[in-house]
mmCIF file of C-alpha atoms in Angstrom:
data_model
loop_
_atom_site.group_PDB
_atom_site.id
_atom_site.type_symbol
_atom_site.label_atom_id
_atom_site.label_comp_id
_atom_site.label_asym_id
_atom_site.label_seq_id
_atom_site.Cartn_x
_atom_site.Cartn_y
_atom_site.Cartn_z
ATOM 1 C CA MET S 1 35.303 -26.986 -6.163
ATOM 2 C CA ARG S 2 33.509 -25.236 -3.429
ATOM 3 C CA THR S 3 32.773 -21.168 -4.291
ATOM 4 C CA VAL S 4 32.903 -18.529 -1.679
ATOM 5 C CA ARG S 5 31.973 -14.853 -2.143
ATOM 6 C CA PHE S 6 33.446 -12.907 1.111
ATOM 7 C CA VAL S 7 31.647 -9.488 2.387
ATOM 8 C CA GLY S 8 34.443 -7.251 3.840
ATOM 9 C CA PRO S 9 38.064 -7.399 2.562
ATOM 10 C CA GLY S 10 39.548 -6.555 6.396
ATOM 11 C CA ARG S 11 42.608 -8.527 7.699
ATOM 12 C CA ALA S 12 40.607 -11.470 8.351
ATOM 13 C CA GLY S 13 38.477 -11.825 5.349
ATOM 14 C CA GLY S 14 42.213 -11.256 3.193
ATOM 15 C CA SER S 15 43.576 -14.035 5.625
ATOM 16 C CA LEU S 16 40.888 -16.949 5.151
ATOM 17 C CA ALA S 17 40.147 -15.836 1.279
ATOM 18 C CA LEU S 18 44.428 -16.700 0.380
ATOM 19 C CA ALA S 19 43.750 -19.611 2.857
ATOM 20 C CA LEU S 20 40.905 -20.683 0.614
ATOM 21 C CA ARG S 21 42.424 -20.127 -2.467
ATOM 22 C CA ARG S 22 45.318 -21.872 -1.695
ATOM 23 C CA ALA S 23 43.206 -25.305 -0.738
ATOM 24 C CA GLY S 24 41.595 -25.378 -3.864
ATOM 25 C CA TRP S 25 38.723 -22.888 -3.199
ATOM 26 C CA ASP S 26 37.445 -20.961 -5.697
ATOM 27 C CA VAL S 27 37.267 -17.798 -4.492
ATOM 28 C CA VAL S 28 34.555 -15.532 -5.639
ATOM 29 C CA GLY S 29 35.792 -12.361 -4.724
ATOM 30 C CA PHE S 30 35.067 -9.624 -2.429
ATOM 31 C CA ILE S 31 31.977 -7.188 -1.637
ATOM 32 C CA GLY S 32 32.865 -4.439 -0.109
ATOM 33 C CA ARG S 33 31.541 -1.202 1.723
ATOM 34 C CA GLY S 34 28.457 0.699 0.472
ATOM 35 C CA GLU S 35 28.152 -1.967 -2.393
ATOM 36 C CA ASP S 36 24.663 -3.590 -2.896
ATOM 37 C CA LEU S 37 24.249 -6.986 -0.964
ATOM 38 C CA GLN S 38 21.454 -7.856 -2.645
ATOM 39 C CA GLY S 39 22.615 -10.799 -4.666
ATOM 40 C CA VAL S 40 26.086 -12.137 -2.799
ATOM 41 C CA ALA S 41 24.635 -15.647 -2.420
ATOM 42 C CA ASP S 42 23.738 -16.107 -5.872
ATOM 43 C CA GLY S 43 26.067 -18.728 -7.048
ATOM 44 C CA VAL S 44 27.906 -19.776 -4.505
ATOM 45 C CA ASP S 45 27.944 -22.431 -2.188
ATOM 46 C CA LEU S 46 29.513 -19.902 0.707
ATOM 47 C CA VAL S 47 29.422 -16.594 1.714
ATOM 48 C CA VAL S 48 31.312 -15.294 4.254
ATOM 49 C CA VAL S 49 30.780 -11.936 6.000
ATOM 50 C CA SER S 50 34.178 -10.811 7.233
ATOM 51 C CA THR S 51 32.520 -7.697 9.159
ATOM 52 C CA PRO S 52 32.936 -6.678 12.428
ATOM 53 C CA ASP S 53 31.136 -8.025 14.836
ATOM 54 C CA ASP S 54 28.328 -5.002 15.357
ATOM 55 C CA ALA S 55 27.520 -4.997 11.674
ATOM 56 C CA ILE S 56 26.840 -9.026 10.633
ATOM 57 C CA ALA S 57 23.361 -8.841 11.913
ATOM 58 C CA GLY S 58 22.686 -5.789 9.480
ATOM 59 C CA VAL S 59 24.785 -6.922 6.527
ATOM 60 C CA ALA S 60 23.274 -10.531 6.418
ATOM 61 C CA ARG S 61 19.648 -8.717 6.543
ATOM 62 C CA GLN S 62 20.701 -7.174 3.050
ATOM 63 C CA ILE S 63 21.543 -10.316 1.639
ATOM 64 C CA ARG S 64 18.682 -12.041 0.034
ATOM 65 C CA PRO S 65 18.521 -15.665 1.054
ATOM 66 C CA THR S 66 19.345 -18.268 -0.963
ATOM 67 C CA PRO S 67 18.431 -22.107 0.302
ATOM 68 C CA THR S 68 21.160 -23.954 -1.052
ATOM 69 C CA THR S 69 24.157 -21.277 0.145
ATOM 70 C CA VAL S 70 25.348 -21.333 3.638
ATOM 71 C CA VAL S 71 26.191 -17.698 4.907
ATOM 72 C CA LEU S 72 28.848 -17.781 7.739
ATOM 73 C CA HIS S 73 30.797 -15.309 9.958
ATOM 74 C CA LEU S 74 34.062 -15.044 11.877
ATOM 75 C CA SER S 75 32.709 -13.704 15.316
ATOM 76 C CA GLY S 76 34.006 -15.659 18.488
ATOM 77 C CA VAL S 77 31.024 -13.857 20.429
ATOM 78 C CA LEU S 78 28.448 -13.936 18.374
ATOM 79 C CA GLY S 79 26.112 -17.662 16.934
ATOM 80 C CA PRO S 80 24.680 -18.318 13.974
ATOM 81 C CA ASP S 81 21.318 -16.618 15.225
ATOM 82 C CA ALA S 82 22.911 -13.464 13.902
ATOM 83 C CA LEU S 83 22.714 -14.084 10.501
ATOM 84 C CA TYR S 84 19.127 -14.708 10.347
ATOM 85 C CA PRO S 85 17.133 -15.225 8.292
ATOM 86 C CA HIS S 86 19.251 -17.118 6.235
ATOM 87 C CA PRO S 87 17.695 -20.869 6.308
ATOM 88 C CA ARG S 88 22.062 -22.135 6.231
ATOM 89 C CA ARG S 89 23.697 -20.368 8.603
ATOM 90 C CA ALA S 90 27.128 -20.950 10.566
ATOM 91 C CA ALA S 91 29.903 -19.545 12.567
ATOM 92 C CA LEU S 92 33.751 -20.239 12.159
ATOM 93 C CA HIS S 93 35.964 -18.403 14.682
ATOM 94 C CA PRO S 94 39.785 -19.132 13.979
ATOM 95 C CA LEU S 95 41.888 -19.264 17.395
ATOM 96 C CA VAL S 96 45.083 -17.634 15.995
ATOM 97 C CA PRO S 97 45.702 -13.881 15.240
ATOM 98 C CA LEU S 98 45.503 -12.414 11.420
ATOM 99 C CA PRO S 99 47.569 -9.630 11.644
ATOM 100 C CA ASP S 100 47.478 -9.292 7.792
ATOM 101 C CA PRO S 101 46.268 -11.809 4.668
ATOM 102 C CA GLU S 102 50.060 -13.242 3.793
ATOM 103 C CA VAL S 103 50.230 -14.085 7.540
ATOM 104 C CA GLY S 104 47.273 -14.709 8.499
ATOM 105 C CA ALA S 105 46.772 -17.540 5.998
ATOM 106 C CA ILE S 106 50.054 -19.287 6.963
ATOM 107 C CA ARG S 107 48.336 -19.640 9.977
ATOM 108 C CA LEU S 108 44.813 -20.826 9.218
ATOM 109 C CA SER S 109 46.569 -23.460 7.449
ATOM 110 C CA SER S 110 49.068 -24.800 9.917
ATOM 111 C CA GLY S 111 46.974 -27.160 12.006
ATOM 112 C CA ILE S 112 44.777 -24.616 14.435
ATOM 113 C CA THR S 113 41.685 -25.026 16.809
ATOM 114 C CA PHE S 114 38.548 -23.459 14.514
ATOM 115 C CA ALA S 115 34.943 -22.709 17.003
ATOM 116 C CA VAL S 116 32.178 -23.596 15.173
ATOM 117 C CA ALA S 117 28.549 -23.676 14.886
ATOM 118 C CA GLY S 118 25.583 -23.896 12.550
ATOM 119 C CA ASP S 119 25.587 -25.388 9.126
ATOM 120 C CA PRO S 120 28.176 -27.908 8.360
ATOM 121 C CA MET S 121 30.071 -26.100 6.366
ATOM 122 C CA ALA S 122 32.010 -24.156 8.948
ATOM 123 C CA ALA S 123 33.202 -27.700 10.099
ATOM 124 C CA GLU S 124 34.181 -28.359 6.366
ATOM 125 C CA VAL S 125 36.005 -24.767 6.012
ATOM 126 C CA ALA S 126 38.166 -25.862 9.110
ATOM 127 C CA GLU S 127 39.194 -29.415 7.661
ATOM 128 C CA SER S 128 39.736 -28.107 4.279
ATOM 129 C CA LEU S 129 42.308 -26.122 5.999
ATOM 130 C CA GLY S 130 43.705 -29.020 8.266
ATOM 131 C CA GLY S 131 42.581 -27.516 11.243
ATOM 132 C CA ARG S 132 40.347 -29.003 14.482
ATOM 133 C CA ALA S 133 36.310 -28.091 14.293
ATOM 134 C CA LEU S 134 35.505 -27.403 17.880
ATOM 135 C CA VAL S 135 31.795 -27.139 17.939
ATOM 136 C CA LEU S 136 30.808 -24.318 20.662
ATOM 137 C CA GLY S 137 27.088 -24.123 21.954
ATOM 138 C CA ASP S 138 25.619 -20.394 22.451
ATOM 139 C CA ARG S 139 25.697 -20.270 25.976
ATOM 140 C CA ASP S 140 30.015 -20.966 26.062
ATOM 141 C CA ARG S 141 30.194 -18.269 23.202
ATOM 142 C CA SER S 142 31.022 -15.673 25.822
ATOM 143 C CA SER S 143 33.244 -17.445 28.113
ATOM 144 C CA TYR S 144 35.319 -19.111 25.098
ATOM 145 C CA HIS S 145 35.476 -15.623 23.711
ATOM 146 C CA ALA S 146 36.991 -13.614 26.614
ATOM 147 C CA ALA S 147 39.288 -16.677 26.996
ATOM 148 C CA ALA S 148 40.544 -16.150 23.567
ATOM 149 C CA CYS S 149 40.895 -12.171 24.277
ATOM 150 C CA ILE S 150 43.278 -12.908 27.238
ATOM 151 C CA ALA S 151 45.428 -15.038 25.339
ATOM 152 C CA ALA S 152 45.699 -12.730 22.769
ATOM 153 C CA ASN S 153 44.727 -9.805 23.175
ATOM 154 C CA HIS S 154 45.553 -8.873 27.121
ATOM 155 C CA VAL S 155 48.837 -10.743 26.640
ATOM 156 C CA VAL S 156 50.194 -8.523 23.801
ATOM 157 C CA ALA S 157 49.029 -5.347 26.328
ATOM 158 C CA LEU S 158 50.799 -7.158 28.753
ATOM 159 C CA LEU S 159 54.001 -7.148 26.644
ATOM 160 C CA GLY S 160 53.473 -3.223 26.071
ATOM 161 C CA GLN S 161 53.626 -2.814 29.477
ATOM 162 C CA VAL S 162 56.758 -5.057 29.535
ATOM 163 C CA GLU S 163 58.407 -2.596 26.996
ATOM 164 C CA ARG S 164 57.805 0.728 29.031
ATOM 165 C CA VAL S 165 58.690 -0.579 32.052
ATOM 166 C CA ALA S 166 62.246 -2.071 30.165
ATOM 167 C CA ALA S 167 62.621 1.168 28.712
ATOM 168 C CA ALA S 168 62.815 2.838 32.008
ATOM 169 C CA ALA S 169 65.115 0.579 32.703
ATOM 170 C CA GLY S 170 67.389 1.642 29.430
ATOM 171 C CA LEU S 171 66.800 -1.920 27.995
ATOM 172 C CA PRO S 172 64.581 -3.114 24.985
ATOM 173 C CA LEU S 173 61.815 -5.485 24.761
ATOM 174 C CA ASP S 174 63.767 -8.061 23.065
ATOM 175 C CA ALA S 175 65.932 -8.641 26.078
ATOM 176 C CA PHE S 176 62.765 -9.738 27.964
ATOM 177 C CA LEU S 177 60.692 -12.006 24.704
ATOM 178 C CA ASP S 178 62.733 -15.352 25.233
ATOM 179 C CA LEU S 179 61.722 -15.379 28.943
ATOM 180 C CA THR S 180 58.230 -14.620 27.451
ATOM 181 C CA ARG S 181 58.748 -17.560 25.166
ATOM 182 C CA SER S 182 59.983 -20.023 27.504
ATOM 183 C CA ALA S 183 57.418 -19.228 29.791
ATOM 184 C CA VAL S 184 54.935 -20.572 27.436
ATOM 185 C CA ASP S 185 56.605 -23.310 26.553
ATOM 186 C CA ASP S 186 56.326 -24.089 30.321
ATOM 187 C CA VAL S 187 52.596 -24.164 30.483
ATOM 188 C CA ALA S 188 51.929 -25.850 27.836
ATOM 189 C CA ARG S 189 54.492 -28.524 29.293
ATOM 190 C CA LEU S 190 53.644 -28.766 32.924
ATOM 191 C CA GLY S 191 50.325 -26.312 32.884
ATOM 192 C CA PRO S 192 50.063 -22.824 34.169
ATOM 193 C CA ARG S 193 50.097 -23.125 37.566
ATOM 194 C CA ARG S 194 53.242 -25.950 37.728
ATOM 195 C CA ALA S 195 54.954 -23.216 35.536
ATOM 196 C CA LEU S 196 54.876 -20.275 37.349
ATOM 197 C CA THR S 197 57.429 -18.936 39.472
ATOM 198 C CA GLY S 198 58.205 -15.449 40.909
ATOM 199 C CA PRO S 199 58.156 -13.189 43.989
ATOM 200 C CA ALA S 200 53.973 -13.095 44.168
ATOM 201 C CA SER S 201 53.687 -16.592 43.942
ATOM 202 C CA ARG S 202 56.421 -17.650 47.060
ATOM 203 C CA GLY S 203 54.620 -14.034 48.602
ATOM 204 C CA ASP S 204 57.451 -12.003 48.487
ATOM 205 C CA ARG S 205 55.612 -8.859 49.562
ATOM 206 C CA ASP S 206 59.076 -7.124 50.105
ATOM 207 C CA THR S 207 60.245 -7.446 46.967
ATOM 208 C CA LEU S 208 56.935 -6.826 45.228
ATOM 209 C CA GLU S 209 56.466 -3.393 47.328
ATOM 210 C CA ARG S 210 60.173 -2.935 45.978
ATOM 211 C CA GLN S 211 58.981 -3.276 42.378
ATOM 212 C CA ARG S 212 55.833 -1.383 42.847
ATOM 213 C CA VAL S 213 57.468 1.757 44.023
ATOM 214 C CA ALA S 214 59.896 1.604 41.165
ATOM 215 C CA LEU S 215 57.030 2.157 39.244
ATOM 216 C CA ASP S 216 55.807 5.199 37.328
ATOM 217 C CA PRO S 217 52.023 5.700 39.119
ATOM 218 C CA ALA S 218 50.339 5.172 35.727
ATOM 219 C CA GLU S 219 51.772 1.397 35.533
ATOM 220 C CA ARG S 220 50.656 0.406 38.533
ATOM 221 C CA THR S 221 47.424 -0.658 38.312
ATOM 222 C CA GLY S 222 48.362 -2.927 35.578
ATOM 223 C CA TYR S 223 51.224 -4.441 37.916
ATOM 224 C CA ASP S 224 48.660 -5.117 40.707
ATOM 225 C CA ALA S 225 46.140 -6.757 38.348
ATOM 226 C CA GLY S 226 49.045 -9.156 37.459
ATOM 227 C CA VAL S 227 50.170 -9.571 41.077
ATOM 228 C CA ALA S 228 46.602 -10.522 42.077
ATOM 229 C CA LEU S 229 46.499 -12.694 39.293
ATOM 230 C CA VAL S 230 49.631 -14.418 40.300
ATOM 231 C CA GLU S 231 47.997 -14.630 43.876
ATOM 232 C CA GLN S 232 45.238 -16.119 42.848
ATOM 233 C CA LEU S 233 46.694 -18.932 40.724
ATOM 234 C CA ALA S 234 49.147 -19.791 43.199
ATOM 235 C CA HIS S 235 46.894 -20.110 46.436
ATOM 236 C CA GLY S 236 43.534 -19.587 45.145
ATOM 237 C CA ASP S 237 42.743 -23.471 44.694
ATOM 238 C CA PRO S 238 44.184 -25.168 48.101
ATOM 239 C CA ALA S 239 42.639 -28.422 46.216
ATOM 240 C CA ARG S 240 45.500 -27.876 44.112
ATOM 241 C CA SER S 241 47.976 -29.008 45.436
ATOM 242 C CA GLU S 242 50.704 -30.678 43.479
ATOM 243 C CA PRO S 243 54.661 -29.838 43.902
ATOM 244 C CA ASP S 244 56.264 -27.722 41.934
ATOM 245 C CA PHE S 245 58.101 -29.718 40.346
ATOM 246 C CA ASP S 246 58.703 -33.533 40.928
ATOM 247 C CA GLY S 247 61.601 -35.203 42.058
ATOM 248 C CA ASP S 248 61.988 -37.174 38.776
ATOM 249 C CA LEU S 249 62.382 -33.882 37.036
ATOM 250 C CA LEU S 250 65.128 -32.450 39.547
ATOM 251 C CA ALA S 251 67.090 -35.619 39.163
ATOM 252 C CA GLU S 252 67.321 -35.646 35.502
ATOM 253 C CA ALA S 253 68.616 -32.078 35.516
ATOM 254 C CA GLY S 254 71.047 -33.564 38.320
ATOM 255 C CA VAL S 255 70.568 -31.724 40.903
ATOM 256 C CA GLY S 256 70.134 -33.230 44.679
ATOM 257 C CA ALA S 257 68.011 -32.431 47.785
ATOM 258 C CA GLU S 258 71.306 -30.831 49.121
ATOM 259 C CA ALA S 259 71.006 -27.898 46.733
ATOM 260 C CA GLY S 260 68.826 -26.113 47.805
ATOM 261 C CA VAL S 261 67.029 -25.637 45.139
ATOM 262 C CA GLY S 262 64.224 -22.547 46.053
ATOM 263 C CA VAL S 263 60.543 -23.947 44.961
ATOM 264 C CA GLY S 264 58.972 -21.630 42.109
ATOM 265 C CA ALA S 265 61.885 -19.209 42.919
ATOM 266 C CA GLY S 266 63.076 -19.539 38.818
ATOM 267 C CA VAL S 267 66.818 -19.379 40.493
ATOM 268 C CA GLY S 268 69.351 -21.303 38.142
ATOM 269 C CA VAL S 269 70.793 -24.278 39.973
ATOM 270 C CA GLY S 270 74.478 -25.275 39.577
ATOM 271 C CA ALA S 271 76.071 -25.345 36.331
ATOM 272 C CA GLY S 272 73.361 -22.867 34.174
ATOM 273 C CA VAL S 273 70.643 -25.180 35.263
ATOM 274 C CA GLY S 274 67.420 -22.875 35.180
ATOM 275 C CA VAL S 275 64.675 -23.957 37.383
ATOM 276 C CA GLY S 276 61.343 -22.400 35.977
ATOM 277 C CA ALA S 277 61.050 -20.062 33.549
ATOM 278 C CA GLY S 278 60.418 -17.358 35.532
ATOM 279 C CA VAL S 279 62.024 -14.432 37.386
ATOM 280 C CA GLY S 280 63.135 -14.956 40.688
#
């Protein structure tokens, strides 16, 4: 049985500790702020430094190196070298939000992707949780972590804007979440460009301007950034000229060419056949 000790009892550390315990690891315990760190690596196979990124290097320097113990951190942007001078060091970053230990432990054990680097123990942790280990080089870490932040943090912030703008129309956020879920499902099925719908992708400037004028001025910067991203996706790579929908999909839906389908418009066709997940 592998033994592991954690430094930093936050959401990430608590989630991983619970997940590893359920996977059969012996979780020796947690070391919190202000405690003596010198002997943390003694008598265990693995030490997980689950502190904020800017504290990792300082914490690692306080731990007395042990030749047989792996010291691992959970940062997405830092490589294993942040754990110098430990001879066995590794990085493990789970591609999933960890809002609290119970939810986090379930997600960590659900077959997710882990970005790993350094000592093979990182991949062993991922595999023991039923996950996929993606080996990540140091030069790619910043781009990887930016993509991860956009995929999670930026999407959450965007839905915060949806909540505010919807409230101005007297509507709850819940009314729009099925739209978001459907759009994400379409991205998984079709890819971002083919899943894209709506006025910005069509170049409908009058509609965009009406929306912009209706917004609180404080919301316009975020709205403009979103429109720019849509336009970049829709028109920024002319080499990618695949159609938004292929004919076979329309045929399966019972939609003929004479039905007047607006490509990428997200308009319901006929008896409730919705084309695309977005808002037309």
